[in-house]
Amino acid sequence: MLTPFSELSDTSRLWIYQSDRKFNEEELPLLQQYLSAFLEKWTAHGAALNAGFEIKYDRFIIIGLDQTQSSASGCSIDAQVHFIQELEKEFSVTLLDKMNVTYIQNDRLHFKPLADFKKMAKDGAVGKKTIVFNNLVNTKEEYLDQWEVPAIESWHSRFF
């Protein structure tokens, strides 16, 4: 069951998929259509899942699931991963590779492989105050409060 993301409870479980590039103006409506269709039919053991999504910065797909009525099962999570893999093929993007970092520098989003980001941190090209996206947040509340934070307040802090 598709629910507007803004109406999901703060305790909703989240999955964040980071694209290796921005989705363009032609792709965004199609991406929204695919996400809506998937979440409208997403189930766990036959029970409809109360889920929503948002797309941030034309690069991040955030899927939220309100688990107060029904929780995700192994099969439903597998279905979501399969769906994301289909999006990767459809749009020629990488969404499942967690070894990449997106950060803000000079008011622009930048995307780097983790190894490059580590080197940049060591070389001082990015610092503790560099805003990073902590895609390891688990709930909507964490997403709202701890997703877009200075590197020192995220798992990225180990590189400084």
Short mmCIF file of C-alpha atoms in Angstrom, two decimals:
data_model
loop_
_atom_site.label_atom_id
_atom_site.label_comp_id
_atom_site.label_asym_id
_atom_site.label_seq_id
_atom_site.Cartn_x
_atom_site.Cartn_y
_atom_site.Cartn_z
CA MET A 1 0.00 0.00 0.00
CA LEU A 2 1.57 3.25 -1.15
CA THR A 3 1.58 6.02 1.45
CA PRO A 4 3.04 9.52 1.05
CA PHE A 5 6.51 9.45 2.61
CA SER A 6 5.68 12.46 4.78
CA GLU A 7 2.84 10.48 6.40
CA LEU A 8 5.01 7.52 7.43
CA SER A 9 5.75 7.35 11.16
CA ASP A 10 9.18 8.40 12.42
CA THR A 11 9.78 4.79 13.49
CA SER A 12 9.41 3.54 9.92
CA ARG A 13 12.23 1.35 8.67
CA LEU A 14 14.32 2.85 5.87
CA TRP A 15 16.41 1.73 2.94
CA ILE A 16 18.54 4.30 1.13
CA TYR A 17 19.82 3.63 -2.36
CA GLN A 18 22.47 6.02 -3.62
CA SER A 19 22.89 6.40 -7.36
CA ASP A 20 26.29 6.88 -8.94
CA ARG A 21 24.80 9.75 -10.94
CA LYS A 22 21.84 12.10 -10.83
CA PHE A 23 18.63 11.01 -12.51
CA ASN A 24 17.76 13.46 -15.28
CA GLU A 25 14.48 15.32 -15.85
CA GLU A 26 13.21 12.69 -18.28
CA GLU A 27 14.05 9.79 -15.94
CA LEU A 28 12.58 11.17 -12.70
CA PRO A 29 8.87 10.83 -13.60
CA LEU A 30 9.46 7.28 -14.84
CA LEU A 31 11.43 6.42 -11.69
CA GLN A 32 8.58 7.76 -9.53
CA GLN A 33 6.09 5.73 -11.55
CA TYR A 34 8.11 2.51 -11.09
CA LEU A 35 8.55 3.11 -7.36
CA SER A 36 4.85 3.84 -6.90
CA ALA A 37 3.83 0.70 -8.80
CA PHE A 38 6.23 -1.49 -6.83
CA LEU A 39 5.25 -0.15 -3.40
CA GLU A 40 1.54 -0.31 -4.25
CA LYS A 41 1.88 -4.08 -4.68
CA TRP A 42 4.65 -4.80 -2.14
CA THR A 43 3.60 -7.47 0.35
CA ALA A 44 4.95 -9.71 3.11
CA HIS A 45 3.29 -13.13 3.41
CA GLY A 46 0.30 -11.79 1.48
CA ALA A 47 -0.17 -8.73 3.72
CA ALA A 48 0.11 -5.29 2.11
CA LEU A 49 3.05 -3.25 3.34
CA ASN A 50 2.47 0.39 4.25
CA ALA A 51 5.38 1.99 2.41
CA GLY A 52 6.37 5.26 0.78
CA PHE A 53 9.34 6.80 -0.94
CA GLU A 54 11.06 10.01 -1.78
CA ILE A 55 13.83 10.92 -4.16
CA LYS A 56 16.35 13.39 -2.76
CA TYR A 57 18.78 15.49 -4.77
CA ASP A 58 17.76 13.50 -7.90
CA ARG A 59 20.25 10.89 -6.67
CA PHE A 60 18.95 9.08 -3.56
CA ILE A 61 15.98 6.72 -3.45
CA ILE A 62 14.62 6.49 0.08
CA ILE A 63 12.06 3.77 0.77
CA GLY A 64 10.25 3.83 4.09
CA LEU A 65 8.15 1.07 5.63
CA ASP A 66 5.76 1.65 8.53
CA GLN A 67 6.00 -1.66 10.36
CA THR A 68 3.20 -1.03 12.85
CA GLN A 69 0.77 -3.11 10.76
CA SER A 70 3.05 -5.46 8.81
CA SER A 71 6.81 -5.97 8.85
CA ALA A 72 9.06 -6.81 5.96
CA SER A 73 9.92 -10.48 5.59
CA GLY A 74 12.97 -12.03 3.99
CA CYS A 75 10.98 -12.59 0.81
CA SER A 76 9.68 -9.01 0.70
CA ILE A 77 13.18 -7.62 1.22
CA ASP A 78 14.43 -9.92 -1.55
CA ALA A 79 11.66 -8.55 -3.78
CA GLN A 80 12.78 -5.00 -3.02
CA VAL A 81 16.42 -5.81 -3.86
CA HIS A 82 15.32 -7.49 -7.10
CA PHE A 83 13.26 -4.38 -7.94
CA ILE A 84 16.27 -2.13 -7.26
CA GLN A 85 18.39 -4.36 -9.52
CA GLU A 86 15.80 -3.86 -12.26
CA LEU A 87 16.05 -0.08 -11.77
CA GLU A 88 19.83 -0.34 -12.11
CA LYS A 89 19.38 -2.03 -15.49
CA GLU A 90 16.59 0.27 -16.67
CA PHE A 91 18.46 3.48 -15.88
CA SER A 92 22.06 2.25 -16.25
CA VAL A 93 22.98 3.30 -12.72
CA THR A 94 24.56 1.69 -9.68
CA LEU A 95 22.31 1.70 -6.62
CA LEU A 96 23.42 -1.28 -4.53
CA ASP A 97 27.15 -0.59 -4.19
CA LYS A 98 27.64 0.60 -0.60
CA MET A 99 31.35 1.33 -1.14
CA ASN A 100 30.75 4.86 -2.40
CA VAL A 101 30.42 8.20 -0.63
CA THR A 102 28.37 11.25 -1.54
CA TYR A 103 29.28 14.52 0.13
CA ILE A 104 28.72 18.25 -0.27
CA GLN A 105 31.57 20.57 -1.12
CA ASN A 106 31.27 24.11 -2.49
CA ASP A 107 27.47 23.74 -2.41
CA ARG A 108 27.58 20.80 -4.85
CA LEU A 109 27.08 17.07 -4.41
CA HIS A 110 30.08 14.92 -5.19
CA PHE A 111 30.21 11.14 -5.54
CA LYS A 112 33.41 9.18 -4.93
CA PRO A 113 34.44 5.57 -4.39
CA LEU A 114 35.20 5.00 -0.71
CA ALA A 115 38.92 4.53 -1.38
CA ASP A 116 39.07 7.95 -3.06
CA PHE A 117 37.19 9.57 -0.19
CA LYS A 118 39.62 8.02 2.34
CA LYS A 119 42.55 9.42 0.38
CA MET A 120 40.89 12.84 0.18
CA ALA A 121 40.40 12.79 3.96
CA LYS A 122 44.04 11.84 4.52
CA ASP A 123 45.19 14.58 2.13
CA GLY A 124 42.92 17.19 3.74
CA ALA A 125 40.77 17.69 0.62
CA VAL A 126 37.71 16.91 2.77
CA GLY A 127 37.47 17.53 6.48
CA LYS A 128 35.60 16.65 9.64
CA LYS A 129 33.02 19.34 8.88
CA THR A 130 32.41 18.18 5.30
CA ILE A 131 28.72 17.29 4.99
CA VAL A 132 28.28 13.62 4.12
CA PHE A 133 25.26 11.40 3.61
CA ASN A 134 25.04 8.67 6.24
CA ASN A 135 23.14 6.02 4.30
CA LEU A 136 23.34 3.63 7.27
CA VAL A 137 20.44 5.29 9.10
CA ASN A 138 17.68 2.77 9.85
CA THR A 139 14.56 4.78 10.64
CA LYS A 140 12.80 7.83 9.30
CA GLU A 141 13.65 9.69 12.50
CA GLU A 142 17.36 8.92 12.07
CA TYR A 143 17.08 9.92 8.42
CA LEU A 144 15.59 13.30 9.33
CA ASP A 145 18.17 13.98 12.05
CA GLN A 146 21.34 12.08 11.13
CA TRP A 147 21.45 11.50 7.39
CA GLU A 148 23.00 14.75 6.16
CA VAL A 149 25.67 15.48 8.76
CA PRO A 150 29.28 16.60 9.22
CA ALA A 151 31.63 13.66 8.58
CA ILE A 152 32.77 13.70 12.22
CA GLU A 153 29.18 12.79 13.28
CA SER A 154 28.94 9.81 10.93
CA TRP A 155 30.70 6.51 10.31
CA HIS A 156 32.94 8.56 7.99
CA SER A 157 34.68 9.94 11.12
CA ARG A 158 37.07 6.95 11.13
CA PHE A 159 38.92 8.55 8.19
CA PHE A 160 39.96 11.67 10.13
#
